[in-house]
Coordinates of N, CA and C in Angstrom, one line a residue:
M23 N 16.1 -23.5 9.7 CA 15.8 -22.0 8.7 C 14.6 -21.9 8.4
S24 N 14.7 -20.3 8.9 CA 13.0 -20.1 7.9 C 13.0 -19.3 6.9
N25 N 11.7 -19.5 6.6 CA 12.6 -18.8 4.2 C 11.8 -17.6 4.8
N26 N 11.8 -16.8 5.4 CA 11.2 -15.4 5.7 C 12.5 -14.5 5.0
S27 N 12.7 -13.9 3.8 CA 13.4 -13.7 3.0 C 14.0 -12.1 3.9
L28 N 12.7 -11.3 4.0 CA 13.3 -10.5 4.8 C 14.1 -10.4 6.4
G29 N 13.5 -11.7 6.7 CA 15.2 -12.3 7.9 C 16.2 -12.2 8.0
S30 N 16.0 -12.8 6.5 CA 17.7 -12.9 5.7 C 18.3 -11.8 5.6
A31 N 17.7 -11.1 4.5 CA 18.0 -9.5 4.7 C 18.5 -8.8 5.4
A32 N 18.0 -8.7 6.8 CA 18.2 -8.1 8.4 C 19.2 -8.9 8.2
R33 N 19.7 -9.9 8.4 CA 20.5 -10.7 9.1 C 22.2 -10.5 8.0
Q34 N 21.0 -9.8 7.4 CA 22.9 -10.1 6.3 C 23.5 -8.7 6.3
S35 N 22.0 -8.1 6.0 CA 22.9 -6.3 6.8 C 23.6 -6.0 7.9
V36 N 23.3 -6.8 8.7 CA 23.7 -6.8 10.4 C 25.1 -7.7 10.3
R37 N 25.4 -7.8 8.8 CA 27.2 -8.6 8.4 C 27.7 -7.7 8.2
I38 N 26.8 -6.8 7.4 CA 27.6 -5.6 6.7 C 27.2 -4.7 7.2
L39 N 26.8 -4.2 8.1 CA 27.2 -3.4 9.5 C 28.9 -3.5 10.2
L40 N 28.5 -5.3 10.6 CA 29.8 -5.4 11.1 C 30.9 -5.1 10.7
W41 N 31.3 -5.5 8.9 CA 32.1 -5.3 8.5 C 32.6 -3.6 8.5
Q42 N 31.5 -2.6 7.5 CA 31.9 -1.4 7.7 C 31.7 -1.0 9.0
L43 N 31.6 -1.8 10.0 CA 32.0 -1.4 11.6 C 34.2 -1.3 11.7
A44 N 34.3 -2.3 11.2 CA 35.4 -2.8 11.1 C 36.3 -2.0 10.2
G45 N 36.1 -2.0 9.4 CA 36.9 -1.0 8.0 C 37.2 0.4 8.6
V46 N 36.0 0.8 8.4 CA 35.9 2.3 9.5 C 36.9 2.7 10.3
V47 N 36.7 2.2 11.4 CA 38.1 2.0 13.1 C 39.1 1.9 12.8
A48 N 39.3 0.7 11.4 CA 41.2 0.6 11.5 C 41.1 1.6 10.2
M49 N 40.0 2.0 9.6 CA 40.5 4.0 8.8 C 40.7 4.6 9.9
A50 N 40.3 5.2 11.2 CA 40.2 5.8 11.8 C 41.5 5.7 12.9
A51 N 41.7 4.6 12.7 CA 42.9 4.3 13.5 C 44.2 4.6 12.5
I52 N 44.3 4.3 11.9 CA 45.2 4.6 10.8 C 45.2 6.4 10.5
G53 N 43.9 6.6 10.1 CA 44.1 8.1 9.8 C 44.3 8.9 11.1
G54 N 44.2 8.4 12.3 CA 44.8 8.8 14.1 C 46.1 9.2 14.0
A55 N 46.4 8.0 13.8 CA 48.1 7.4 13.7 C 48.8 8.3 12.6
V56 N 48.6 8.5 11.2 CA 48.9 9.4 10.8 C 48.9 10.5 10.4
F57 N 47.6 11.2 11.1 CA 47.5 12.4 10.7 C 46.6 13.3 12.4
G58 N 46.9 13.0 13.6 CA 46.4 12.9 14.6 C 45.2 13.0 14.6
A59 N 45.4 12.8 16.2 CA 43.5 12.7 16.5 C 43.0 13.2 15.9
R60 N 42.7 14.3 15.9 CA 40.8 14.7 15.3 C 41.2 14.7 13.9
A61 N 42.5 14.4 13.4 CA 42.0 12.8 12.1 C 41.0 12.0 12.2
G62 N 41.1 10.5 13.8 CA 41.1 9.6 13.4 C 39.5 10.4 13.7
W63 N 39.7 10.6 14.4 CA 38.2 11.0 14.7 C 36.8 11.9 14.2
S64 N 37.5 12.3 13.5 CA 36.3 12.7 12.0 C 36.9 11.8 11.2
V65 N 37.5 10.4 11.3 CA 37.0 9.8 10.6 C 36.3 8.8 10.5
L66 N 36.0 9.0 12.0 CA 35.0 7.9 12.7 C 33.7 8.4 12.9
A67 N 33.7 10.3 12.6 CA 32.8 10.7 13.2 C 32.1 10.3 11.5
G68 N 32.7 10.6 10.2 CA 32.0 10.9 9.2 C 31.8 9.1 8.5
G69 N 32.4 8.0 9.0 CA 32.3 6.2 9.8 C 30.6 6.3 9.8
G70 N 30.8 6.4 11.2 CA 29.4 6.8 12.1 C 28.1 7.3 11.1
I71 N 28.6 8.1 10.4 CA 27.3 8.3 9.4 C 27.2 7.4 9.0
G72 N 27.9 7.3 7.8 CA 27.5 5.9 7.1 C 27.5 5.1 6.9
L73 N 27.6 4.6 9.0 CA 27.1 3.1 9.3 C 25.6 3.5 9.7
L74 N 24.7 4.5 10.2 CA 23.5 4.8 9.8 C 22.8 4.7 9.4
W75 N 23.1 4.6 7.6 CA 22.2 3.7 6.9 C 21.9 2.6 7.0
T76 N 23.0 1.7 6.7 CA 23.2 0.0 7.6 C 22.4 -0.5 7.9
A77 N 22.8 0.8 9.7 CA 21.6 -0.3 11.1 C 20.0 0.2 10.1
Y78 N 19.9 1.7 9.6 CA 18.2 1.8 9.7 C 18.0 0.9 9.0
M79 N 18.5 0.3 8.4 CA 18.5 -0.5 7.0 C 18.0 -1.5 7.5
A80 N 18.8 -2.2 7.8 CA 19.1 -3.4 8.9 C 17.4 -3.5 10.2
F81 N 17.3 -2.1 10.5 CA 16.1 -2.1 11.7 C 14.9 -2.2 10.8
T82 N 15.0 -1.7 9.7 CA 13.5 -2.1 8.7 C 13.6 -3.3 8.2
L83 N 14.5 -3.6 8.0 CA 14.7 -5.5 7.3 C 13.2 -6.1 8.7
F84 N 13.8 -5.6 9.1 CA 13.8 -6.3 11.2 C 12.6 -6.2 11.5
R85 N 11.8 -5.6 10.9 CA 10.7 -4.9 11.5 C 10.3 -5.4 10.2
H86 N 10.2 -5.1 9.2 CA 9.1 -5.9 7.9 C 9.0 -7.8 8.1
S87 N 9.6 -8.5 8.5 CA 10.4 -9.1 8.3 C 9.7 -10.1 9.9
L88 N 9.2 -9.0 10.8 CA 8.1 -10.0 11.6 C 7.0 -10.2 11.1
N89 N 5.9 -9.2 10.5 CA 5.2 -9.8 9.7 C 5.4 -10.2 8.5
H90 N 6.2 -10.6 8.0 CA 6.4 -11.3 6.5 C 6.0 -9.8 5.8
G91 N 6.2 -8.3 5.6 CA 6.4 -7.6 4.8 C 5.0 -7.8 4.5
A92 N 3.7 -7.2 5.3 CA 2.5 -7.1 5.2 C 2.3 -6.3 4.9
Q93 N 3.7 -5.2 5.4 CA 2.8 -3.8 5.4 C 3.9 -3.1 4.6
L94 N 5.1 -4.3 3.9 CA 5.7 -3.3 2.7 C 5.1 -3.2 1.8
G95 N 5.9 -1.8 0.9 CA 5.1 -1.2 -0.2 C 6.4 -0.6 -1.1
A96 N 5.7 -0.3 -1.9 CA 6.7 1.3 -2.8 C 6.8 2.3 -1.8
A97 N 5.2 3.2 -1.5 CA 5.5 3.8 -0.1 C 6.3 3.8 1.2
S98 N 6.5 3.1 1.5 CA 7.2 2.6 2.7 C 8.7 2.8 2.1
F99 N 9.4 2.2 0.8 CA 9.9 2.1 1.1 C 11.0 3.6 0.3
V100 N 10.0 4.3 -0.3 CA 10.3 6.0 -0.6 C 10.9 6.6 1.0
M101 N 9.8 6.2 1.7 CA 9.3 7.5 3.0 C 10.8 6.9 3.4
A102 N 11.0 5.3 3.4 CA 12.5 5.0 4.6 C 13.5 5.5 4.1
W103 N 13.8 6.1 2.3 CA 14.7 6.6 1.8 C 14.9 8.0 2.1
L104 N 14.0 8.8 2.2 CA 13.9 10.0 2.7 C 14.8 10.0 3.8
V105 N 13.7 9.3 4.8 CA 14.3 9.6 6.1 C 16.2 9.2 6.7
K106 N 16.7 8.6 5.8 CA 17.1 8.5 6.3 C 18.9 9.5 5.2
L107 N 17.7 9.6 4.1 CA 18.8 11.3 3.5 C 18.8 12.3 3.9
V108 N 17.7 12.2 4.5 CA 17.6 13.6 5.7 C 18.0 14.1 6.6
V109 N 18.4 12.9 7.5 CA 19.4 12.4 8.3 C 20.5 12.3 7.9
T110 N 21.1 11.7 7.5 CA 22.3 12.3 6.9 C 23.1 13.0 6.0
F111 N 22.5 13.9 5.4 CA 21.7 15.4 5.0 C 22.1 16.5 6.0
G112 N 21.6 16.2 7.8 CA 21.7 16.8 8.5 C 23.0 17.0 9.1
L113 N 22.9 15.2 9.0 CA 24.0 15.1 10.7 C 25.8 15.4 9.9
L114 N 25.9 15.5 8.8 CA 27.3 16.0 7.2 C 27.1 17.5 8.0
V115 N 26.5 18.4 8.1 CA 26.1 19.7 8.1 C 26.0 19.9 9.0
I116 N 25.6 18.8 10.5 CA 25.7 19.2 11.8 C 28.2 19.4 12.2
A117 N 28.0 18.1 11.4 CA 29.6 18.2 11.7 C 30.5 19.1 11.2
F118 N 30.0 18.8 9.5 CA 30.4 20.1 9.1 C 30.9 22.0 9.3
R119 N 30.1 22.2 10.2 CA 29.6 24.0 11.1 C 30.6 23.4 12.4
S120 N 30.9 22.0 12.4 CA 31.9 21.7 13.9 C 33.4 22.3 13.5
T121 N 33.5 23.0 14.4 CA 35.8 23.4 14.0 C 36.0 21.8 14.9
A122 N 35.5 20.9 15.3 CA 36.5 20.0 15.8 C 36.2 19.1 14.9
M123 N 35.8 19.1 14.0 CA 35.5 18.2 12.8 C 37.1 18.2 12.1
A124 N 37.4 18.1 11.3 CA 38.7 18.2 9.7 C 37.5 17.7 9.1
P125 N 37.0 18.4 8.1 CA 36.5 18.2 6.6 C 36.7 16.9 5.9
L126 N 37.8 16.6 5.5 CA 38.3 16.1 4.9 C 39.1 14.7 5.1
G127 N 38.6 14.5 6.5 CA 38.4 13.2 7.1 C 36.9 13.3 7.0
L128 N 35.8 13.3 7.6 CA 34.8 13.2 7.5 C 34.2 12.3 6.3
I129 N 34.4 13.4 5.6 CA 34.4 12.6 4.0 C 35.1 10.6 3.8
A130 N 36.2 11.0 4.3 CA 37.2 10.0 3.5 C 36.0 8.9 5.0
G131 N 35.2 9.2 6.1 CA 35.2 7.6 6.8 C 33.4 7.8 6.4
L132 N 32.9 8.6 5.3 CA 31.7 8.3 4.6 C 32.8 7.5 3.5
F133 N 33.0 7.8 3.0 CA 33.6 7.6 1.8 C 34.0 6.2 2.2
G134 N 34.7 5.6 4.0 CA 35.6 4.4 3.7 C 34.1 3.4 3.8
A135 N 32.7 4.2 4.4 CA 32.1 2.7 5.1 C 31.3 2.4 3.7
L136 N 31.2 3.8 3.0 CA 30.2 2.6 1.7 C 30.8 2.0 0.9
I137 N 32.8 2.0 0.6 CA 33.2 1.6 0.3 C 33.5 0.3 1.0
A138 N 33.8 -0.3 1.6 CA 33.3 -1.1 2.3 C 32.1 -2.0 3.0
Y139 N 30.7 -1.4 2.5 CA 29.7 -1.9 2.3 C 29.7 -2.4 0.6
W140 N 30.4 -1.7 0.1 CA 30.1 -2.8 -1.8 C 31.1 -3.2 -1.6
V141 N 32.4 -3.7 -1.6 CA 33.4 -4.6 -0.4 C 32.3 -5.9 0.2
C142 N 32.2 -5.4 0.7 CA 31.0 -6.9 1.1 C 30.2 -7.3 0.9
L143 N 29.1 -6.6 0.0 CA 28.6 -7.2 -1.3 C 29.2 -7.4 -2.2
A144 N 30.4 -6.9 -2.9 CA 31.1 -7.5 -4.2 C 31.6 -9.0 -3.9
F145 N 32.3 -9.5 -2.5 CA 33.1 -9.9 -2.4 C 31.9 -11.2 -1.7
G146 N 30.9 -11.2 -1.5 CA 30.2 -12.0 -0.5 C 30.0 -12.6 0.8
L147 N 31.1 -11.4 1.0 CA 31.6 -11.2 2.4 C 30.2 -11.4 3.7
S148 N 29.2 -10.6 3.3 CA 28.1 -10.6 3.9 C 26.8 -12.4 3.6
Q149 N 27.5 -13.0 3.2 CA 26.8 -14.2 3.0 C 26.5 -15.0 4.2
N150 N 25.7 -15.9 4.7 CA 25.6 -16.9 5.2 C 26.1 -17.8 5.2
K151 N 27.4 -18.5 4.9 CA 27.8 -19.8 4.8 C 28.2 -21.1 5.6
S152 N 27.2 -22.3 5.6 CA 26.9 -23.0 6.4 C 28.1 -23.9 6.5
A153 N 28.7 -24.3 7.0 CA 29.4 -26.0 7.6 C 29.9 -26.4 6.4
T154 N 28.8 -27.0 5.2 CA 28.6 -28.2 4.4 C 29.6 -27.3 2.4
G155 N 28.8 -25.7 3.3 CA 29.4 -25.4 2.4 C 28.4 -25.1 0.7
K156 N 27.3 -25.4 1.2 CA 26.7 -25.5 0.8 C 25.2 -24.3 0.7

């Protein structure tokens, strides 16, 4: 295994993304079954917006891991955060203006993606566990 800590962080981000995706899909299925298809699709859209955060971070970490973080700095971190923020708010504005989306479903999906992220970190679900347990 490589000593590249950015590559390890990128792999951890991908594992978090997969857990988030599973959580959002489960929430959308439950929301769709209980409140109707419109609510289910809205939860899926809101969760998808939340998943973009993790996907963007995984991509950024992977990109920087290729050169072992040679170009990684505070300005790069701030710019990535600003891009993520602008894209998220832009997509939320578009989704809220759509009549096809239920606003509470969008919020529930976004909130569910964030909760899945923190649960994954809090309980170590994103950690790489070896077969020996070390």
